[in-house]
Amino acid sequence: MAIDQSEVEQHVPGEFDVLRIKSDFPILSRTVHDKPLVFLDSAASSQKPRSVLQAMDTYYETINANVHRAAYTLAEEATNAMEAARSKVAAFIGATDANEVVFTKNATESINLIARSWGVANLEPGDAILLTHLEHHANIVPWQQLAAERELEIRWIPLTADCQLDLSDLDSLLDGVKIVSLTSMSNVVGTITPVRAIADAAHAAGAVVAVDGCQSVPHMPTDVHQLGADFLSFSGHKLLGPTGIGVLWARKELLEAMPPFLGGGGMILDVRLDGFVAAEAPHKFEAGTPPIAEIIGLGAAIDYLNNLGMEVVRQHEVALTAFALEHLSNRFGERISIYGPQSAELRGGAMSFAFDEIHPHDLSQVLDQHGVCVRPGHHCAKPLMRLLGVGATARASWYVYNNEADITALGDALEAAGEFFSF
Amino acid sequence: MSGLEDLYREIILDHYRSPRNRGELDSPPAVRVEGFNPLCGDEIVVYLDVDDSANGDAAVVTDIRIGGQGCSISQSSASMMSAAVKGRSIGEIRDLTKSFKSMMSIHEEGLDAETEPQEDSAGAELKLGDLEALRGVVKFPVRIKCATLGWNTLQQGIDETLS
């Protein structure tokens, strides 16, 4: 039996009814400090619709058994449910073969897998890795660790003043590079990067391309082949799914040639006293019992998004981002500085800003009193913070369940914070 | 917003607006130490001039400067700390640090038990002076690290001085 998704709330395609979407997310009906919850931190982790929670409950209540290697019915159903989710993930990102989808703990583990498996097998002392100044620490530190061990050079694609990639020296930067690893959408300033153009140049220079899709995959249509990616990493919990489940997609030839990452049960064909034979991909990279319920939850999250339609999800986000840029700028003028591209078409819905010279930590504390959740800090992107010349920013980020009223509520709370800290 | 007013007392905002002992000291001879709050990116730099003509705990912090950037709680706590420790002996600073940190943890325990530890807080109040204003921070556990950043950095500087 597969998990029945027929009860997924049906939304009319093309009609984006945010109030109805909000009602699918149980947490959004709670209050914080007696104020309605205004959740604007989806870039860190999204909320989960009822259908995702139910899919995981249903698994535990009706199927629960370890996957693979058992002849009894429950185990077979669990395996089928997990592999059905793998197929959903593959289709969601335009992959032609579900066996190109490896389940990991999160995108961080996915990127570490690339570094530790592909990187160790393919990078020699003196080789170069090309990253960008936009990257999350998860797409910096694994490469720095590897570079230190194997005497690799790390290069950086610089940024323009509005936090877009400056590709003017791309060709010389690519000389000697074996892998380009870059975000497709900044988690700090929302910038959508020109992955395809960079991938074409990288391939021409003989490099492979790894894309950190944590922010873009949940928020816009994704097609790994159109992107020109060789690897794509993302996390379930930013995509309406549960924590503890991430995805690494890679081209099959790459996965087949890569050595295993973690060793253990589930990733072998045979084990003898003098060695082992690894299983085929993707199982080669999935040692140990996988997070079965979370994988099924991720599948349900993808069903939910597909039901809305990713094109429409992106249109909603562009509209809401345009509203936020206009509303906040009109309302606060020079009191607010919004980092990154100033056009909604060029960015996602993660918006870092400075307000009234109030420190982001203090700002978010006051906003919390109004039920408004925004995140202060360096957003795991300290090199970008240094480039922006700040120690921290406040970041608001939105998703399918946010509407203009949420942005207006943010504006009201900022107004109150400005009064509270008026020096 | 009564909770917020407990956190952002007027004297805290005053120290944030007009930080005391802000700046740098020549290092050496001053000891220079940096402290980071990896959660929020706050950075504190503490410069210490120590007259070590007396030994160990009797040595006196003759001057202190604070650099770095951060939120109102980390900056005001460091500012109040600098005013409180300037001219004090290492031994006195050690006691003060202990009182300050116990003010934070007393309230953590107090919250658990839903009672206010009257006697201890009164004792701490006498010694801590302005720093008492930071008492409200314990109601916002995430911010305790902001309030203690300067103190931990100071401790590191004193350890370096004595070693």
Coordinates of C-alpha atoms in Angstrom, one line a residue:
Chain A
M1 CA 0.0 0.0 0.0
A2 CA 1.2 3.5 -0.7
I3 CA 0.4 6.4 1.6
D4 CA -3.0 7.7 0.4
Q5 CA -2.5 11.3 -0.8
S6 CA -6.1 11.6 -2.1
E7 CA -6.9 13.6 1.1
V8 CA -4.4 16.3 0.3
E9 CA -6.3 19.6 0.3
Q10 CA -7.2 20.4 -3.2
H11 CA -6.6 23.9 -4.4
V12 CA -7.8 25.2 -7.7
P13 CA -4.7 25.6 -10.0
G14 CA -4.0 29.2 -10.8
E15 CA -6.1 30.4 -7.9
F16 CA -3.8 31.2 -5.1
D17 CA -6.0 31.5 -2.0
V18 CA -3.5 32.3 0.8
L19 CA -6.2 32.4 3.5
R20 CA -7.1 28.9 2.6
I21 CA -3.5 27.8 2.4
K22 CA -3.0 29.3 5.9
S23 CA -5.8 27.1 7.2
D24 CA -3.8 24.0 6.0
F25 CA -1.0 24.9 8.5
P26 CA -2.1 24.1 12.1
I27 CA 0.6 26.2 13.7
L28 CA -0.5 29.4 11.9
S29 CA -3.6 29.6 14.1
R30 CA -1.6 29.9 17.3
T31 CA -0.7 33.2 19.1
V32 CA 2.6 34.6 20.4
H33 CA 2.4 37.1 23.3
D34 CA -1.4 37.2 22.7
K35 CA -0.8 38.3 19.1
P36 CA -1.6 36.3 16.0
L37 CA 1.5 34.5 14.7
V38 CA 3.1 36.3 11.7
F39 CA 5.7 33.8 10.6
L40 CA 8.4 35.4 8.5
D41 CA 11.3 33.0 8.9
S42 CA 10.7 30.3 6.3
A43 CA 14.2 30.7 4.8
A44 CA 15.4 29.1 8.0
S45 CA 12.7 26.5 8.2
S46 CA 9.2 26.4 6.8
Q47 CA 6.0 25.4 8.5
K48 CA 4.3 22.1 7.7
P49 CA 0.8 21.5 6.3
R50 CA -1.5 19.1 8.0
S51 CA -1.1 16.6 5.1
V52 CA 2.6 16.3 5.8
L53 CA 2.0 15.6 9.5
Q54 CA -0.8 13.2 8.6
A55 CA 1.4 11.3 6.1
M56 CA 4.0 10.7 8.8
D57 CA 1.5 9.8 11.4
T58 CA -0.2 7.4 9.0
Y59 CA 3.1 5.7 8.3
Y60 CA 3.8 5.2 12.0
E61 CA 0.2 4.1 12.7
T62 CA -0.3 1.7 9.8
I63 CA 3.0 0.7 8.2
N64 CA 6.0 1.2 10.4
A65 CA 8.7 -1.4 9.6
N66 CA 12.3 -1.1 8.5
V67 CA 12.8 -0.8 4.8
H68 CA 14.4 -3.4 2.5
R69 CA 15.5 -7.0 3.1
A70 CA 12.3 -8.3 4.6
A71 CA 9.6 -10.5 3.1
Y72 CA 6.7 -9.4 5.3
T73 CA 4.0 -7.1 4.1
L74 CA 4.7 -4.1 6.4
A75 CA 8.4 -4.0 5.3
E76 CA 7.3 -4.1 1.7
E77 CA 4.8 -1.3 2.2
A78 CA 7.4 0.8 3.9
T79 CA 9.9 0.2 1.2
N80 CA 7.3 1.1 -1.5
A81 CA 6.3 4.2 0.3
M82 CA 9.9 5.4 0.6
E83 CA 10.7 4.6 -3.0
A84 CA 7.5 6.3 -4.1
A85 CA 8.7 9.4 -2.3
R86 CA 12.1 9.1 -4.1
S87 CA 10.2 9.1 -7.5
K88 CA 8.3 12.2 -6.4
V89 CA 11.5 14.0 -5.5
A90 CA 13.0 13.1 -8.9
A91 CA 10.0 14.3 -10.8
F92 CA 9.8 17.5 -8.7
I93 CA 13.4 18.5 -9.8
G94 CA 13.1 17.3 -13.4
A95 CA 15.4 14.3 -12.9
T96 CA 14.7 11.4 -15.3
D97 CA 15.9 8.6 -13.0
A98 CA 14.8 8.2 -9.4
N99 CA 18.1 6.4 -8.7
E100 CA 19.8 9.7 -9.1
V101 CA 18.2 10.9 -5.8
V102 CA 20.1 10.2 -2.6
F103 CA 18.4 10.8 0.7
T104 CA 20.6 12.5 3.3
K105 CA 20.0 14.2 6.6
N106 CA 19.9 17.7 5.2
A107 CA 21.5 19.8 2.5
T108 CA 24.6 20.3 4.7
E109 CA 25.2 16.5 4.6
S110 CA 24.5 16.5 0.9
I111 CA 27.3 19.0 0.3
N112 CA 29.6 17.2 2.6
L113 CA 28.9 14.0 0.7
I114 CA 30.0 15.7 -2.6
A115 CA 33.2 17.0 -0.9
R116 CA 34.0 13.8 0.8
S117 CA 33.1 11.4 -2.0
W118 CA 33.5 13.2 -5.3
G119 CA 36.0 15.7 -4.0
V120 CA 38.3 13.1 -2.4
A121 CA 38.2 11.0 -5.5
N122 CA 38.7 13.8 -8.0
L123 CA 40.7 16.6 -6.5
E124 CA 44.5 16.7 -6.5
P125 CA 46.8 19.2 -4.8
G126 CA 46.8 22.5 -6.8
D127 CA 43.3 22.0 -8.1
A128 CA 40.9 24.9 -7.6
I129 CA 37.3 25.1 -6.3
L130 CA 35.2 28.1 -7.2
L131 CA 32.6 29.4 -4.8
T132 CA 30.8 32.7 -4.5
H133 CA 30.6 35.4 -1.9
L134 CA 26.9 34.6 -1.4
E135 CA 27.4 31.2 0.1
H136 CA 26.0 29.7 3.3
H137 CA 28.6 28.2 5.6
A138 CA 27.4 24.8 4.5
N139 CA 28.8 25.5 1.1
I140 CA 32.0 27.0 2.4
V141 CA 33.3 25.0 5.3
P142 CA 33.2 21.5 3.7
W143 CA 35.4 22.8 0.9
Q144 CA 37.7 24.6 3.3
Q145 CA 38.2 21.4 5.2
L146 CA 39.0 19.5 2.0
A147 CA 41.2 22.3 0.7
A148 CA 43.3 22.2 3.9
E149 CA 43.7 18.5 3.7
R150 CA 44.5 18.3 0.0
E151 CA 46.2 21.6 -0.7
L152 CA 43.4 22.9 -2.9
E153 CA 42.8 26.5 -3.8
I154 CA 39.5 28.1 -3.2
R155 CA 38.4 31.0 -5.4
W156 CA 35.4 33.3 -5.0
I157 CA 33.0 34.9 -7.5
P158 CA 32.7 38.5 -6.3
L159 CA 29.5 40.5 -6.0
T160 CA 28.1 43.7 -7.4
A161 CA 26.9 46.5 -5.1
D162 CA 23.3 45.0 -5.1
C163 CA 24.6 41.5 -4.3
Q164 CA 24.4 39.9 -7.7
L165 CA 27.3 37.8 -9.0
D166 CA 29.9 39.7 -10.8
L167 CA 30.9 37.4 -13.7
S168 CA 33.2 39.8 -15.5
D169 CA 36.3 37.7 -14.6
L170 CA 34.5 34.3 -14.7
D171 CA 36.8 32.9 -17.5
S172 CA 40.0 33.6 -15.6
L173 CA 38.5 32.5 -12.3
L174 CA 37.5 29.1 -13.9
D175 CA 41.1 28.4 -15.1
G176 CA 42.2 25.3 -13.3
V177 CA 38.9 24.8 -11.5
K178 CA 37.5 21.3 -11.1
I179 CA 34.3 22.1 -9.3
V180 CA 32.0 25.2 -9.0
S181 CA 29.7 25.0 -6.0
L182 CA 27.2 27.8 -5.8
T183 CA 23.8 28.8 -4.4
S184 CA 21.0 29.2 -6.8
M185 CA 19.3 31.7 -4.4
S186 CA 20.9 33.6 -1.5
N187 CA 19.5 32.8 1.9
V188 CA 20.5 36.2 3.1
V189 CA 19.7 38.7 0.3
G190 CA 17.5 36.6 -2.0
T191 CA 19.7 37.0 -5.1
I192 CA 18.8 34.4 -7.8
T193 CA 22.1 33.5 -9.5
P194 CA 22.6 32.8 -13.2
V195 CA 23.3 29.1 -12.6
R196 CA 22.9 28.1 -16.3
A197 CA 25.4 30.7 -17.6
I198 CA 27.9 29.7 -15.0
A199 CA 27.4 26.0 -15.6
D200 CA 27.9 26.4 -19.3
A201 CA 31.2 28.2 -18.7
A202 CA 32.3 25.8 -16.1
H203 CA 31.6 22.8 -18.3
A204 CA 33.5 24.4 -21.1
A205 CA 36.4 24.8 -18.7
G206 CA 36.2 21.1 -17.7
A207 CA 34.6 21.7 -14.2
V208 CA 31.5 20.1 -12.7
V209 CA 28.8 22.2 -11.1
A210 CA 27.2 21.7 -7.7
V211 CA 24.1 23.8 -6.9
D212 CA 23.0 24.6 -3.3
G213 CA 19.2 24.7 -4.0
C214 CA 18.1 25.1 -0.4
Q215 CA 16.3 28.3 -1.1
S216 CA 15.3 28.0 -4.7
V217 CA 14.0 24.5 -4.9
P218 CA 11.1 25.2 -2.4
H219 CA 10.2 28.5 -4.0
M220 CA 10.4 28.1 -7.8
P221 CA 10.2 25.4 -10.5
T222 CA 13.4 23.4 -10.7
D223 CA 14.7 21.4 -13.6
V224 CA 18.2 20.0 -13.0
H225 CA 18.9 19.6 -16.7
Q226 CA 17.8 23.2 -17.6
L227 CA 19.9 24.4 -14.7
G228 CA 22.9 22.6 -16.1
A229 CA 23.7 21.1 -12.7
D230 CA 25.8 18.1 -12.0
F231 CA 24.8 18.0 -8.3
L232 CA 21.8 19.6 -6.6
S233 CA 21.4 19.7 -2.8
F234 CA 18.4 20.8 -0.8
S235 CA 16.6 20.2 2.5
G236 CA 13.1 18.9 3.2
H237 CA 12.4 21.2 6.1
K238 CA 12.6 24.4 4.1
L239 CA 10.1 22.8 1.6
L240 CA 7.1 22.3 3.9
G241 CA 8.6 18.9 4.9
P242 CA 10.0 17.6 8.1
T243 CA 13.5 18.2 9.5
G244 CA 16.1 15.4 9.3
I245 CA 15.6 14.7 5.6
G246 CA 17.7 16.2 2.8
V247 CA 18.3 15.4 -0.8
L248 CA 21.4 15.1 -3.0
W249 CA 20.7 14.7 -6.7
A250 CA 23.6 13.9 -9.0
R251 CA 24.0 12.8 -12.6
K252 CA 24.1 9.0 -12.7
E253 CA 27.5 8.7 -14.2
L254 CA 28.9 10.8 -11.3
L255 CA 27.1 8.8 -8.6
E256 CA 28.3 5.5 -10.2
A257 CA 31.9 6.5 -10.2
M258 CA 31.9 8.0 -6.7
P259 CA 33.1 6.0 -3.7
P260 CA 30.7 5.5 -0.8
F261 CA 30.4 8.2 1.8
L262 CA 29.3 6.6 5.1
G263 CA 29.9 2.9 5.6
G264 CA 27.4 0.4 7.2
G265 CA 24.3 -1.6 6.6
G266 CA 22.2 -0.9 3.5
M267 CA 25.1 0.4 1.4
I268 CA 26.7 -3.0 0.5
L269 CA 26.2 -5.9 -1.9
D270 CA 28.6 -8.1 0.1
V271 CA 30.8 -8.0 3.1
R272 CA 33.6 -10.5 3.8
L273 CA 36.4 -10.5 6.3
D274 CA 38.8 -9.0 3.8
G275 CA 36.5 -6.2 2.4
F276 CA 33.2 -5.2 1.0
V277 CA 31.4 -4.6 -2.3
A278 CA 29.3 -1.4 -2.3
A279 CA 25.7 -1.4 -3.5
E280 CA 24.5 0.5 -6.5
A281 CA 23.6 4.2 -6.2
P282 CA 21.6 5.6 -4.5
H283 CA 21.8 2.9 -1.8
K284 CA 25.6 3.1 -1.9
F285 CA 25.2 6.5 -0.2
E286 CA 22.5 5.6 2.2
A287 CA 24.1 3.6 5.0
G288 CA 22.0 2.7 8.0
T289 CA 18.2 2.9 8.5
P290 CA 17.0 6.0 6.7
P291 CA 14.5 8.5 8.2
I292 CA 11.6 6.7 6.6
A293 CA 8.7 8.8 8.1
E294 CA 10.6 12.0 7.1
I295 CA 11.1 10.7 3.6
I296 CA 7.4 10.0 3.3
G297 CA 6.7 13.4 4.8
L298 CA 8.9 15.0 2.2
G299 CA 6.9 13.2 -0.5
A300 CA 3.7 14.6 1.0
A301 CA 5.2 18.1 1.0
I302 CA 6.0 17.8 -2.7
D303 CA 2.4 16.6 -3.3
Y304 CA 1.2 19.8 -1.6
L305 CA 3.4 22.1 -3.6
N306 CA 2.6 20.3 -6.9
N307 CA -1.1 20.8 -6.1
L308 CA -0.5 24.5 -5.8
G309 CA 1.8 24.5 -8.8
M310 CA 5.4 25.7 -8.6
E311 CA 4.9 28.3 -11.3
V312 CA 2.1 29.8 -9.3
V313 CA 4.2 29.5 -6.1
R314 CA 6.9 31.6 -7.8
Q315 CA 4.4 34.1 -9.1
H316 CA 3.0 34.6 -5.6
E317 CA 6.4 35.1 -4.2
V318 CA 7.4 37.7 -6.8
A319 CA 4.2 39.6 -6.1
L320 CA 4.7 39.4 -2.4
T321 CA 8.3 40.5 -2.7
A322 CA 7.4 43.4 -4.9
F323 CA 4.8 44.4 -2.4
A324 CA 7.3 44.2 0.5
L325 CA 9.9 46.2 -1.4
E326 CA 7.3 48.9 -2.2
H327 CA 5.5 48.9 1.1
L328 CA 8.5 49.0 3.4
S329 CA 10.3 51.6 1.2
N330 CA 7.3 53.9 0.9
R331 CA 6.5 53.6 4.6
F332 CA 10.0 54.0 6.1
G333 CA 12.0 55.8 3.4
E334 CA 15.6 56.1 4.5
R335 CA 14.9 54.5 7.8
I336 CA 15.1 51.1 6.2
S337 CA 17.9 49.7 4.0
I338 CA 17.0 46.5 2.1
Y339 CA 20.0 44.5 0.9
G340 CA 20.3 42.8 -2.4
P341 CA 18.6 43.2 -5.7
Q342 CA 15.8 45.8 -5.7
S343 CA 13.7 44.1 -8.3
A344 CA 11.4 41.2 -7.2
E345 CA 12.1 39.4 -10.4
L346 CA 15.7 39.0 -9.6
R347 CA 15.3 37.6 -6.1
G348 CA 13.5 35.2 -3.8
G349 CA 11.6 36.0 -0.7
A350 CA 14.4 36.2 1.8
M351 CA 14.9 39.9 2.6
S352 CA 17.7 41.2 4.9
F353 CA 17.4 44.7 6.1
A354 CA 18.7 47.3 8.5
F355 CA 16.2 49.5 10.3
D356 CA 16.7 52.8 12.2
E357 CA 20.2 51.7 13.3
I358 CA 18.5 49.3 15.7
H359 CA 20.6 46.2 16.2
P360 CA 18.9 43.2 14.5
H361 CA 18.9 41.3 17.8
D362 CA 17.1 44.1 19.5
L363 CA 14.8 44.6 16.5
S364 CA 13.7 40.9 16.4
Q365 CA 13.1 40.9 20.2
V366 CA 10.6 43.8 19.8
L367 CA 9.0 42.2 16.7
D368 CA 8.5 39.0 18.7
Q369 CA 6.4 40.9 21.2
H370 CA 4.1 41.7 18.2
G371 CA 4.0 38.0 17.2
V372 CA 6.3 38.7 14.2
C373 CA 9.0 36.1 13.7
V374 CA 12.1 37.5 11.8
R375 CA 15.6 36.2 12.2
P376 CA 18.5 38.3 13.4
G377 CA 22.1 37.3 12.9
H378 CA 24.7 36.3 10.3
H379 CA 22.4 33.7 8.7
C380 CA 25.4 31.3 8.4
A381 CA 27.0 33.6 5.9
K382 CA 29.7 35.5 7.7
P383 CA 31.8 36.2 4.6
L384 CA 28.7 37.9 3.1
M385 CA 28.1 39.9 6.3
R386 CA 31.7 41.2 6.2
L387 CA 31.2 42.2 2.6
L388 CA 28.0 44.1 3.6
G389 CA 30.0 45.7 6.4
V390 CA 27.7 44.5 9.2
G391 CA 27.9 41.9 11.9
A392 CA 24.3 40.9 11.5
T393 CA 21.1 41.7 9.6
A394 CA 17.4 41.2 10.4
R395 CA 15.9 38.9 7.8
A396 CA 12.2 38.4 6.9
S397 CA 11.3 35.6 4.6
W398 CA 8.0 34.4 3.2
Y399 CA 6.4 31.4 1.6
V400 CA 3.1 30.2 0.2
Y401 CA 1.2 30.9 3.5
N402 CA 2.2 34.5 3.7
N403 CA 0.2 37.4 2.3
E404 CA 0.3 41.2 2.2
A405 CA -1.3 41.4 5.6
D406 CA 1.8 39.7 7.0
I407 CA 4.1 42.2 5.4
T408 CA 1.9 45.0 6.7
A409 CA 2.1 43.5 10.2
L410 CA 5.9 43.5 9.9
G411 CA 5.7 47.2 9.0
D412 CA 3.5 47.9 12.0
A413 CA 5.9 46.0 14.3
L414 CA 8.8 47.9 12.8
E415 CA 7.0 51.2 13.5
A416 CA 6.6 50.1 17.1
A417 CA 10.2 49.1 17.4
G418 CA 11.2 52.5 16.0
E419 CA 9.2 54.2 18.7
F420 CA 10.5 51.9 21.5
F421 CA 14.1 52.6 20.6
S422 CA 13.7 56.3 19.6
F423 CA 16.8 57.9 21.0
Chain B
M1 CA 5.0 45.5 26.2
S2 CA 5.8 45.1 29.9
G3 CA 8.2 42.2 29.3
L4 CA 10.3 44.4 26.9
E5 CA 10.6 47.2 29.5
D6 CA 12.0 44.6 31.9
L7 CA 14.7 43.9 29.3
Y8 CA 15.4 47.3 28.0
R9 CA 15.7 49.4 31.2
E10 CA 16.5 53.0 30.8
I11 CA 20.0 52.7 32.2
I12 CA 20.7 49.9 29.6
L13 CA 19.7 52.1 26.8
D14 CA 21.7 55.0 28.2
H15 CA 24.9 52.8 28.2
Y16 CA 24.0 51.6 24.7
R17 CA 23.6 55.2 23.5
S18 CA 26.7 56.5 25.3
P19 CA 29.0 53.6 25.9
R20 CA 31.6 54.2 28.6
N21 CA 35.3 53.4 28.1
R22 CA 34.8 52.9 24.4
G23 CA 38.0 52.7 22.3
E24 CA 41.4 51.0 22.3
L25 CA 44.5 50.9 24.3
D26 CA 48.0 50.4 22.9
S27 CA 48.7 46.6 22.9
P28 CA 51.2 45.8 24.1
P29 CA 51.5 46.9 26.9
A30 CA 47.7 46.5 27.2
V31 CA 46.2 43.0 26.9
R32 CA 43.8 42.7 24.0
V33 CA 41.2 39.9 23.8
E34 CA 38.3 39.3 21.4
G35 CA 35.0 37.6 22.3
F36 CA 32.5 36.3 19.8
N37 CA 28.9 35.2 20.1
P38 CA 28.7 32.7 17.3
L39 CA 24.9 32.7 17.4
C40 CA 24.4 36.3 16.5
G41 CA 27.7 37.6 15.3
D42 CA 28.3 40.0 18.2
E43 CA 32.0 40.8 18.8
I44 CA 33.5 42.4 21.8
V45 CA 37.2 43.5 22.1
V46 CA 38.5 44.1 25.6
Y47 CA 41.7 46.1 26.3
L48 CA 43.2 45.9 29.8
D49 CA 46.0 47.8 31.4
V50 CA 47.0 45.9 34.5
D51 CA 49.4 47.3 37.2
D52 CA 51.0 44.0 38.3
S53 CA 53.4 45.6 40.8
A54 CA 51.2 43.6 43.2
N55 CA 51.0 39.9 42.6
G56 CA 48.1 37.7 41.6
D57 CA 44.6 38.8 42.8
A58 CA 46.1 42.1 44.2
A59 CA 47.1 43.3 40.8
V60 CA 44.9 46.3 39.7
V61 CA 43.2 46.9 36.4
T62 CA 44.2 50.6 35.9
D63 CA 42.5 51.1 32.5
I64 CA 40.0 49.3 30.3
R65 CA 38.6 50.0 26.8
I66 CA 35.8 48.2 24.9
G67 CA 35.6 47.8 21.1
G68 CA 33.5 45.7 18.8
Q69 CA 29.9 45.8 17.8
G70 CA 26.7 44.1 18.9
C71 CA 23.2 44.5 20.3
S72 CA 22.1 46.8 23.1
I73 CA 22.4 44.1 25.7
S74 CA 26.0 43.0 24.9
Q75 CA 27.2 46.5 24.4
S76 CA 25.6 48.0 27.5
S77 CA 26.6 45.1 29.6
A78 CA 30.2 45.6 28.5
S79 CA 30.0 49.3 29.1
M80 CA 28.7 48.9 32.6
M81 CA 31.3 46.2 33.2
S82 CA 34.1 48.5 32.1
A83 CA 32.9 51.2 34.5
A84 CA 32.5 48.7 37.4
V85 CA 36.0 47.1 37.0
K86 CA 38.2 50.1 36.3
G87 CA 40.6 50.6 39.2
R88 CA 39.6 47.4 40.9
S89 CA 41.9 44.5 41.8
I90 CA 41.8 41.2 40.0
G91 CA 40.4 39.7 43.2
E92 CA 37.5 42.2 43.4
I93 CA 36.8 41.7 39.7
R94 CA 36.6 38.0 40.2
D95 CA 34.0 38.5 42.9
L96 CA 32.1 41.0 40.8
T97 CA 32.1 38.6 37.9
K98 CA 30.8 35.8 40.1
S99 CA 28.0 38.1 41.4
F100 CA 27.0 39.1 37.9
K101 CA 26.9 35.5 36.6
S102 CA 25.1 34.3 39.7
M103 CA 22.5 37.0 39.1
M104 CA 21.9 35.4 35.7
S105 CA 21.8 31.9 37.0
I106 CA 19.9 32.7 40.2
H107 CA 17.1 33.9 38.1
E108 CA 17.3 30.9 35.8
E109 CA 16.7 28.7 38.9
G110 CA 14.2 31.2 40.2
L111 CA 12.1 30.9 37.0
D112 CA 12.1 27.1 37.3
A113 CA 10.8 27.4 40.9
E114 CA 8.6 30.3 40.0
T115 CA 9.9 32.2 43.0
E116 CA 12.1 35.2 43.3
P117 CA 15.2 34.6 45.5
Q118 CA 14.9 37.7 47.6
E119 CA 17.9 37.6 49.8
D120 CA 20.5 36.7 47.2
S121 CA 19.2 39.4 44.8
A122 CA 19.4 42.0 47.5
G123 CA 23.0 41.1 48.2
A124 CA 23.9 41.1 44.5
E125 CA 22.2 44.5 44.1
L126 CA 24.5 46.2 46.6
K127 CA 27.6 45.0 44.8
L128 CA 26.4 45.2 41.2
G129 CA 25.0 48.7 41.2
D130 CA 24.0 49.7 37.7
L131 CA 24.6 46.2 36.5
E132 CA 21.5 45.2 38.4
A133 CA 19.5 46.7 35.5
L134 CA 20.5 43.7 33.5
R135 CA 18.5 41.4 35.8
G136 CA 15.5 41.4 33.4
V137 CA 17.7 39.6 30.8
V138 CA 17.2 36.3 32.5
K139 CA 13.5 36.4 31.4
F140 CA 14.9 36.2 27.8
P141 CA 17.2 33.2 28.0
V142 CA 18.5 33.6 24.5
R143 CA 19.9 37.0 25.5
I144 CA 21.9 35.8 28.5
K145 CA 24.8 35.1 26.2
C146 CA 24.6 38.7 25.0
A147 CA 24.9 40.0 28.6
T148 CA 27.8 37.7 29.5
L149 CA 29.8 38.1 26.3
G150 CA 31.9 41.1 27.7
W151 CA 32.4 39.3 31.0
N152 CA 33.7 36.1 29.5
T153 CA 36.0 38.2 27.3
L154 CA 37.2 40.1 30.4
Q155 CA 37.8 36.8 32.2
Q156 CA 39.9 35.6 29.2
G157 CA 41.9 38.8 29.4
I158 CA 42.6 38.4 33.1
D159 CA 43.6 34.8 32.6
E160 CA 46.1 36.0 30.0
T161 CA 47.4 38.7 32.2
L162 CA 48.0 36.3 35.1
S163 CA 49.6 33.6 33.0

